[in-house]
CSV table of C-alpha atoms and ligand atoms in Angstrom, one decimal:
chain,number,residue,atom,x,y,z
A,1,MET,CA,25.3,14.2,24.5
A,2,ASN,CA,25.7,17.5,26.2
A,3,TRP,CA,23.9,16.6,29.3
A,4,GLN,CA,26.4,18.0,31.6
A,5,LYS,CA,25.9,22.0,30.1
A,6,GLY,CA,25.6,24.3,32.6
A,7,LEU,CA,27.2,22.1,35.5
A,8,LYS,CA,30.2,23.8,37.3
A,9,VAL,CA,31.9,20.4,37.9
A,10,ARG,CA,34.7,19.1,35.6
A,11,VAL,CA,33.2,16.2,34.0
A,12,GLU,CA,35.8,14.0,32.5
A,13,SER,CA,35.0,11.7,29.3
A,14,ASN,CA,36.2,8.1,28.9
A,15,ALA,CA,38.1,7.9,32.2
A,16,PRO,CA,40.0,5.0,33.0
A,17,LEU,CA,38.5,2.8,36.1
A,18,ARG,CA,41.2,0.3,36.1
A,19,SER,CA,43.8,2.2,38.3
A,20,LYS,CA,41.0,3.5,40.4
A,21,THR,CA,40.1,-0.2,41.7
A,22,THR,CA,42.5,-2.5,44.0
A,23,PHE,CA,41.8,-5.3,41.7
A,24,ARG,CA,43.1,-3.4,38.8
A,25,ILE,CA,40.7,-4.5,36.3
A,26,GLY,CA,38.2,-2.6,34.2
A,27,GLY,CA,37.5,-0.6,31.4
A,28,ARG,CA,36.6,3.3,30.9
A,29,ALA,CA,33.8,5.1,32.3
A,30,ARG,CA,31.9,7.2,30.0
A,31,TRP,CA,31.7,10.1,32.5
A,32,PHE,CA,33.6,10.5,35.6
A,33,ALA,CA,33.2,13.5,37.9
A,34,CYS,CA,34.5,14.7,41.4
A,35,PRO,CA,32.0,17.3,42.9
A,36,LYS,CA,33.5,19.9,45.6
A,37,ASP,CA,30.5,19.5,47.6
A,38,ALA,CA,26.6,18.2,48.0
A,39,VAL,CA,25.4,21.2,45.9
A,40,GLU,CA,27.6,20.2,43.0
A,41,LEU,CA,26.8,16.8,43.7
A,42,SER,CA,23.0,17.4,43.7
A,43,LEU,CA,23.3,19.2,40.5
A,44,LEU,CA,25.1,16.4,38.9
A,45,VAL,CA,22.8,13.4,40.1
A,46,ARG,CA,19.8,15.6,38.7
A,47,ALA,CA,21.2,16.0,35.4
A,48,ALA,CA,22.0,12.5,35.1
A,49,LYS,CA,18.6,11.3,36.0
A,50,LYS,CA,17.2,13.8,33.7
A,51,HIS,CA,19.1,12.1,30.8
A,52,ARG,CA,18.7,8.8,32.0
A,53,LEU,CA,22.1,8.1,32.9
A,54,PRO,CA,22.9,5.4,35.2
A,55,VAL,CA,25.2,6.7,38.4
A,56,TYR,CA,27.7,4.8,40.1
A,57,VAL,CA,29.6,6.1,43.3
A,58,LEU,CA,33.0,4.7,43.5
A,59,GLY,CA,34.8,4.8,47.0
A,60,ALA,CA,37.9,3.5,47.4
A,61,GLY,CA,37.4,0.8,44.8
A,62,SER,CA,38.3,-2.0,46.9
A,63,ASN,CA,34.9,-4.0,46.6
A,64,ILE,CA,34.1,-3.8,43.2
A,65,LEU,CA,34.8,-5.5,39.4
A,66,VAL,CA,34.7,-3.4,36.7
A,67,SER,CA,33.7,-4.7,33.3
A,68,ASP,CA,36.5,-4.9,30.8
A,69,LYS,CA,33.9,-3.2,28.3
A,70,GLY,CA,33.8,0.1,30.4
A,71,LEU,CA,30.4,1.7,32.0
A,72,LYS,CA,28.2,3.8,29.9
A,73,ALA,CA,27.3,5.8,32.9
A,74,LEU,CA,28.3,8.6,35.3
A,75,VAL,CA,30.7,7.3,37.8
A,76,ILE,CA,31.1,9.8,40.8
A,77,LYS,CA,34.0,9.8,43.2
A,78,LEU,CA,33.4,11.9,46.5
A,79,ASP,CA,37.1,12.9,47.2
A,80,SER,CA,37.1,16.6,47.7
A,81,PRO,CA,38.0,18.2,51.1
A,82,PHE,CA,34.4,18.5,51.8
A,83,PHE,CA,34.0,14.8,51.9
A,84,ASN,CA,37.2,14.2,53.5
A,85,ARG,CA,36.3,16.1,56.3
A,86,SER,CA,36.4,14.6,59.7
A,87,CYS,CA,35.2,16.3,63.4
A,88,PRO,CA,35.0,15.0,66.9
A,89,SER,CA,32.0,16.4,68.8
A,90,GLY,CA,32.6,15.1,72.3
A,91,THR,CA,32.9,11.5,71.8
A,92,ASP,CA,31.1,11.4,68.4
A,93,LEU,CA,33.1,11.7,65.3
A,94,GLU,CA,31.1,13.3,62.3
A,95,ALA,CA,33.1,12.5,59.0
A,96,GLY,CA,32.5,12.9,55.2
A,97,SER,CA,32.0,9.6,53.2
A,98,GLY,CA,34.9,10.2,50.9
A,99,ILE,CA,37.3,9.7,54.1
A,100,MET,CA,39.5,6.7,53.8
A,101,LEU,CA,39.0,4.2,56.8
A,102,SER,CA,42.7,4.3,57.5
A,103,ARG,CA,42.7,8.1,58.0
A,104,LEU,CA,39.5,8.0,60.0
A,105,ILE,CA,40.8,5.1,62.4
A,106,ARG,CA,44.2,7.5,62.8
A,107,LYS,CA,42.4,10.4,63.8
A,108,ALA,CA,39.9,8.8,66.1
A,109,GLY,CA,43.0,7.0,67.9
A,110,ALA,CA,44.8,10.4,68.3
A,111,LEU,CA,41.7,11.8,69.8
A,112,GLY,CA,41.6,8.8,72.3
A,113,LEU,CA,38.4,7.9,71.0
A,114,SER,CA,37.9,3.8,70.5
A,115,GLY,CA,35.5,2.0,68.5
A,116,LEU,CA,37.0,1.8,64.8
A,117,GLU,CA,40.0,-0.3,65.6
A,118,PHE,CA,38.6,-3.5,64.2
A,119,LEU,CA,38.3,-2.0,60.7
A,120,SER,CA,42.3,-1.7,60.7
A,121,GLY,CA,43.5,-2.8,57.2
A,122,ILE,CA,40.5,-2.6,55.6
A,123,PRO,CA,41.2,-0.6,52.3
A,124,GLY,CA,37.9,1.3,51.9
A,125,SER,CA,36.3,4.6,52.3
A,126,LEU,CA,34.0,5.4,55.0
A,127,GLY,CA,31.1,5.5,52.3
A,128,GLY,CA,31.8,2.1,50.8
A,129,ALA,CA,32.0,0.6,54.2
A,130,LEU,CA,28.6,2.1,55.2
A,131,ALA,CA,26.8,1.3,52.0
A,132,MET,CA,27.8,-2.6,52.5
A,133,ASN,CA,28.0,-2.6,56.0
A,134,ALA,CA,31.6,-3.9,56.1
A,135,GLY,CA,32.8,-5.9,59.1
A,136,CYS,CA,35.3,-8.3,60.6
A,137,PHE,CA,36.0,-10.1,63.7
A,138,GLY,CA,32.5,-10.3,64.6
A,139,LYS,CA,31.6,-6.6,64.6
A,140,SER,CA,30.4,-4.2,61.7
A,141,ILE,CA,30.5,-0.4,61.0
A,142,MET,CA,26.7,0.0,61.1
A,143,ASP,CA,26.8,-0.7,64.9
A,144,LEU,CA,28.8,2.5,65.4
A,145,VAL,CA,26.4,4.8,63.4
A,146,GLU,CA,24.6,7.4,65.2
A,147,SER,CA,23.1,9.1,62.2
A,148,CYS,CA,23.8,9.6,58.3
A,149,GLU,CA,23.5,12.2,56.0
A,150,VAL,CA,22.4,10.8,52.2
A,151,MET,CA,21.4,12.1,49.1
A,152,ASP,CA,18.5,10.5,47.1
A,153,TYR,CA,18.9,10.2,43.3
A,154,ASN,CA,16.7,13.2,42.6
A,155,GLY,CA,19.4,15.4,44.3
A,156,ARG,CA,17.6,15.7,47.8
A,157,ILE,CA,19.3,15.2,51.0
A,158,LYS,CA,18.1,13.5,53.9
A,159,ASN,CA,19.3,13.0,57.4
A,160,LEU,CA,18.6,9.6,58.8
A,161,ASN,CA,19.0,8.5,62.5
A,162,LYS,CA,20.3,5.1,63.8
A,163,LYS,CA,16.9,3.8,64.0
A,164,GLY,CA,15.8,4.9,60.5
A,165,ILE,CA,18.4,2.6,59.0
A,166,ARG,CA,18.0,-1.3,58.4
A,167,TYR,CA,21.4,-3.2,58.0
A,168,GLY,CA,22.5,-6.8,58.5
A,169,TYR,CA,25.5,-8.9,57.3
A,170,ARG,CA,27.0,-7.1,54.7
A,171,SER,CA,24.2,-5.0,53.6
A,172,SER,CA,22.7,-1.8,54.6
A,173,GLY,CA,19.8,0.5,53.4
A,174,LEU,CA,22.4,3.5,52.7
A,175,SER,CA,23.2,1.6,49.5
A,176,ASP,CA,20.0,3.1,48.3
A,177,TYR,CA,21.2,6.6,48.5
A,178,VAL,CA,24.5,8.4,47.8
A,179,ILE,CA,26.2,8.5,51.2
A,180,LEU,CA,27.3,12.0,52.1
A,181,GLY,CA,28.6,11.5,55.7
A,182,ALA,CA,27.8,9.7,59.0
A,183,THR,CA,28.0,10.4,62.9
A,184,LEU,CA,29.9,7.7,64.5
A,185,GLY,CA,29.5,7.0,68.3
A,186,LEU,CA,32.6,6.3,69.9
A,187,THR,CA,33.9,5.7,73.6
A,188,ARG,CA,36.9,7.1,75.1
A,189,LYS,CA,40.1,5.0,75.9
A,190,ASP,CA,43.9,5.2,76.3
A,191,ARG,CA,45.6,6.3,73.1
A,192,ALA,CA,48.3,3.5,73.5
A,193,VAL,CA,45.6,0.8,74.0
A,194,ILE,CA,44.0,2.0,71.1
A,195,ARG,CA,46.9,1.9,69.1
A,196,LYS,CA,47.8,-1.8,70.3
A,197,ASP,CA,44.5,-3.3,69.3
A,198,GLU,CA,45.0,-1.8,66.0
A,199,GLN,CA,48.0,-3.4,65.8
A,200,ASP,CA,46.8,-6.9,66.7
A,201,TYR,CA,43.9,-6.5,64.5
A,202,LEU,CA,46.0,-5.8,61.5
A,203,ARG,CA,48.3,-8.7,62.5
A,204,LYS,CA,45.3,-11.2,62.6
A,205,ARG,CA,44.4,-9.9,59.3
A,206,ARG,CA,47.7,-9.9,57.7
A,207,SER,CA,48.4,-13.4,59.0
A,208,THR,CA,45.3,-14.9,57.4
A,209,GLN,CA,44.6,-12.9,53.9
A,210,ASP,CA,46.5,-12.1,50.9
A,211,ALA,CA,48.0,-8.9,49.8
A,212,ALA,CA,50.3,-9.9,47.6
A,213,LEU,CA,48.6,-9.4,44.4
A,214,PRO,CA,45.8,-6.9,43.3
A,215,ASN,CA,42.7,-8.2,44.7
A,216,ALA,CA,39.0,-7.2,45.9
A,217,GLY,CA,38.8,-8.8,49.4
A,218,CYS,CA,36.6,-11.4,49.9
A,219,ILE,CA,34.8,-12.4,46.9
A,220,PHE,CA,31.8,-14.0,48.4
A,221,LYS,CA,29.6,-13.5,51.5
A,222,ASN,CA,29.7,-16.3,54.2
A,223,PRO,CA,26.9,-18.5,54.3
A,224,GLU,CA,24.7,-18.2,57.4
A,225,ASP,CA,26.9,-20.6,59.9
A,226,SER,CA,29.6,-21.1,57.6
A,227,SER,CA,32.5,-19.5,55.9
A,228,ALA,CA,32.8,-19.5,52.3
A,229,GLY,CA,36.9,-19.5,52.3
A,230,ARG,CA,36.6,-22.8,54.0
A,231,LEU,CA,34.0,-24.2,51.8
A,232,ILE,CA,36.2,-23.3,48.4
A,233,ASP,CA,39.2,-24.7,50.6
A,234,LEU,CA,37.3,-27.8,51.2
A,235,CYS,CA,36.9,-28.4,47.5
A,236,GLY,CA,40.4,-28.1,46.7
A,237,LEU,CA,40.1,-24.6,45.0
A,238,LYS,CA,43.1,-23.2,46.3
A,239,GLY,CA,45.3,-22.2,43.4
A,240,ARG,CA,42.7,-22.9,40.8
A,241,ARG,CA,43.1,-20.6,37.8
A,242,ILE,CA,41.1,-19.4,34.8
A,243,GLY,CA,43.3,-17.0,32.4
A,244,ARG,CA,45.3,-14.6,34.6
A,245,ALA,CA,42.7,-14.6,37.6
A,246,GLN,CA,43.5,-17.2,40.5
A,247,VAL,CA,42.1,-18.3,44.0
A,248,SER,CA,44.5,-17.2,46.6
A,249,ARG,CA,46.5,-20.2,47.9
A,250,ARG,CA,46.3,-18.5,51.4
A,251,HIS,CA,42.7,-17.7,51.9
A,252,ALA,CA,40.4,-19.2,49.4
A,253,ASN,CA,38.0,-16.6,49.4
A,254,PHE,CA,40.3,-14.0,47.7
A,255,ILE,CA,40.7,-14.1,43.9
A,256,LEU,CA,43.9,-12.6,42.8
A,257,ASN,CA,44.7,-10.6,39.7
A,258,CYS,CA,48.0,-12.4,38.8
A,259,GLY,CA,48.7,-9.5,35.9
A,260,ASN,CA,46.3,-8.1,33.2
A,261,ALA,CA,43.4,-10.5,34.4
A,262,SER,CA,40.1,-9.7,32.6
A,263,SER,CA,36.8,-9.1,34.2
A,264,CYS,CA,35.8,-12.2,32.3
A,265,ASP,CA,38.7,-14.2,33.7
A,266,VAL,CA,37.2,-13.2,37.2
A,267,VAL,CA,33.9,-14.0,36.5
A,268,LYS,CA,34.5,-17.1,35.0
A,269,LEU,CA,36.7,-18.3,38.0
A,270,MET,CA,33.6,-17.0,40.1
A,271,ASN,CA,31.2,-18.9,38.5
A,272,SER,CA,33.5,-22.2,38.5
A,273,VAL,CA,34.0,-21.7,42.5
A,274,ARG,CA,30.3,-21.4,42.9
A,275,ARG,CA,29.1,-24.3,40.7
A,276,GLN,CA,31.7,-26.8,42.7
A,277,VAL,CA,30.8,-25.6,46.3
A,278,LYS,CA,27.1,-25.9,45.3
A,279,ASN,CA,27.6,-29.4,43.9
A,280,LYS,CA,29.8,-30.5,46.8
A,281,PHE,CA,28.0,-28.7,49.8
A,282,GLY,CA,24.3,-27.7,48.1
A,283,ILE,CA,25.4,-24.2,49.3
A,284,VAL,CA,24.9,-21.0,46.8
A,285,LEU,CA,27.6,-18.6,47.5
A,286,GLU,CA,26.4,-14.9,46.9
A,287,PRO,CA,28.9,-12.7,45.8
A,288,GLU,CA,30.1,-10.0,48.2
A,289,ILE,CA,32.0,-7.9,45.4
A,290,LYS,CA,29.7,-5.6,43.5
A,291,ILE,CA,30.2,-6.3,39.7
A,292,TRP,CA,29.8,-3.1,37.4
A,293,LYS,CA,28.9,-3.7,33.8
B,301,EPU,N1,39.2,-20.7,56.4
B,301,EPU,C1,39.9,-22.0,55.5
B,301,EPU,N2,40.3,-21.8,54.5
B,301,EPU,C2,40.7,-20.4,53.6
B,301,EPU,C3,40.1,-19.7,54.4
B,301,EPU,C4,39.4,-19.7,55.7
B,301,EPU,O1,39.8,-23.2,56.0
B,301,EPU,O2,41.4,-20.7,52.6
B,301,EPU,C5,39.0,-20.9,57.5
B,301,EPU,C6,39.8,-20.6,58.6
B,301,EPU,O3,40.5,-21.4,59.1
B,301,EPU,C7,38.5,-19.9,59.9
B,301,EPU,C8,37.2,-19.8,58.7
B,301,EPU,O4,37.5,-20.5,57.6
B,301,EPU,O5,38.2,-21.4,60.5
B,301,EPU,C9,37.0,-18.2,59.0
B,301,EPU,O6,37.9,-17.5,58.0
B,301,EPU,P1,38.7,-16.3,58.4
B,301,EPU,O7,38.7,-16.0,59.9
B,301,EPU,O8,39.5,-15.7,57.5
B,301,EPU,O9,37.4,-15.1,58.1
B,301,EPU,P2,36.3,-15.2,57.1
B,301,EPU,O10,34.9,-15.6,57.4
B,301,EPU,O11,36.7,-15.9,55.8
B,301,EPU,C10,35.5,-12.9,57.1
B,301,EPU,C11,35.3,-11.8,56.4
B,301,EPU,C12,36.3,-10.8,56.0
B,301,EPU,C13,37.0,-10.4,57.8
B,301,EPU,C14,37.7,-11.6,58.3
B,301,EPU,C15,38.1,-11.0,59.6
B,301,EPU,C16,33.5,-12.2,54.9
B,301,EPU,C17,33.0,-12.6,53.5
B,301,EPU,N3,34.6,-12.2,55.5
B,301,EPU,O12,36.3,-13.6,56.7
B,301,EPU,O13,36.1,-9.7,55.3
B,301,EPU,O14,38.1,-9.8,57.3
B,301,EPU,O15,36.4,-12.3,58.4
B,301,EPU,O16,37.3,-11.3,60.6
B,301,EPU,O17,32.6,-11.9,56.1
B,301,EPU,C18,36.0,-8.7,53.3
B,301,EPU,O18,34.7,-8.3,53.7
B,301,EPU,O19,36.4,-8.6,52.3
B,301,EPU,C19,36.7,-9.5,54.1
B,301,EPU,C20,37.8,-10.1,53.6
């Protein structure tokens, strides 16, 4: 299929995705491209739409499980300088969606701008964090958004302001679009205080979560007024293993890739965990990770 004829952006075929995910699991993308800016991106998504090619946008690859069979799709990664920009304006910080949260947090801290510290240690990109309204310690990133620039799958750019974006716990209306960038509203604070707060959040995260083996963070969303990790733990499932996938012994809402786990191992383990939590507590856990298949 020569759907990419005439496009300036280089489109790689049969690109391995495994190394591009924090789970280190998954097959190949039939097509893979890194557009340099919004114009190239627009041409790409329009060509994909014309040829009925599904499009997936890869952020930091930290919240996805890719099927071992790979994807008959176009996977787009926004990591050119355009999508990695960050520019302050007063207490606002405008940034491209491809920038890693760690870099954005560092930049804000160096400018004496506070608000992002609670996200310290999340291995995600700004776009990924916005699409799922990433959060922790009772706060979430969408609370900081002043406006957001997005592209629909017809290649049209839209500017959405805060009031026009609906969001909730781990969900955001922005996931209907390709996110191009956002303006975050921050506040001034002493740089040393920001730095200390970042370290405190990082310490808290490290004391409870598991980073020893490849994983995708929390697997399930927390049910209302409850904790998925606690429920799974109370079912006695810490350490439970299927194939090379294992429920973390440190935090039960993490599944670890103990080396060459297949996507199937993880899905079977997720199903088993869900079944047991449903049987014991009557609660159906909803996945937080996105399964690409
Ligand atoms: N708990 C257990 N056993 C476990 C894990 C947790 O009993 O194996 C208990 C804890 O002792 C605590 C409660 O469950 O009383 C909540 O645990 P924790 O503080 O670790 O937070 P969480 O609800 O499991 C949420 C987010 C995390 C975020 C932390 C920190 C979700 C699904 N998870 O976890 O986000 O880092 O709060 O605020 O909302 C992620 O989204 O990938 C993620 C890891």
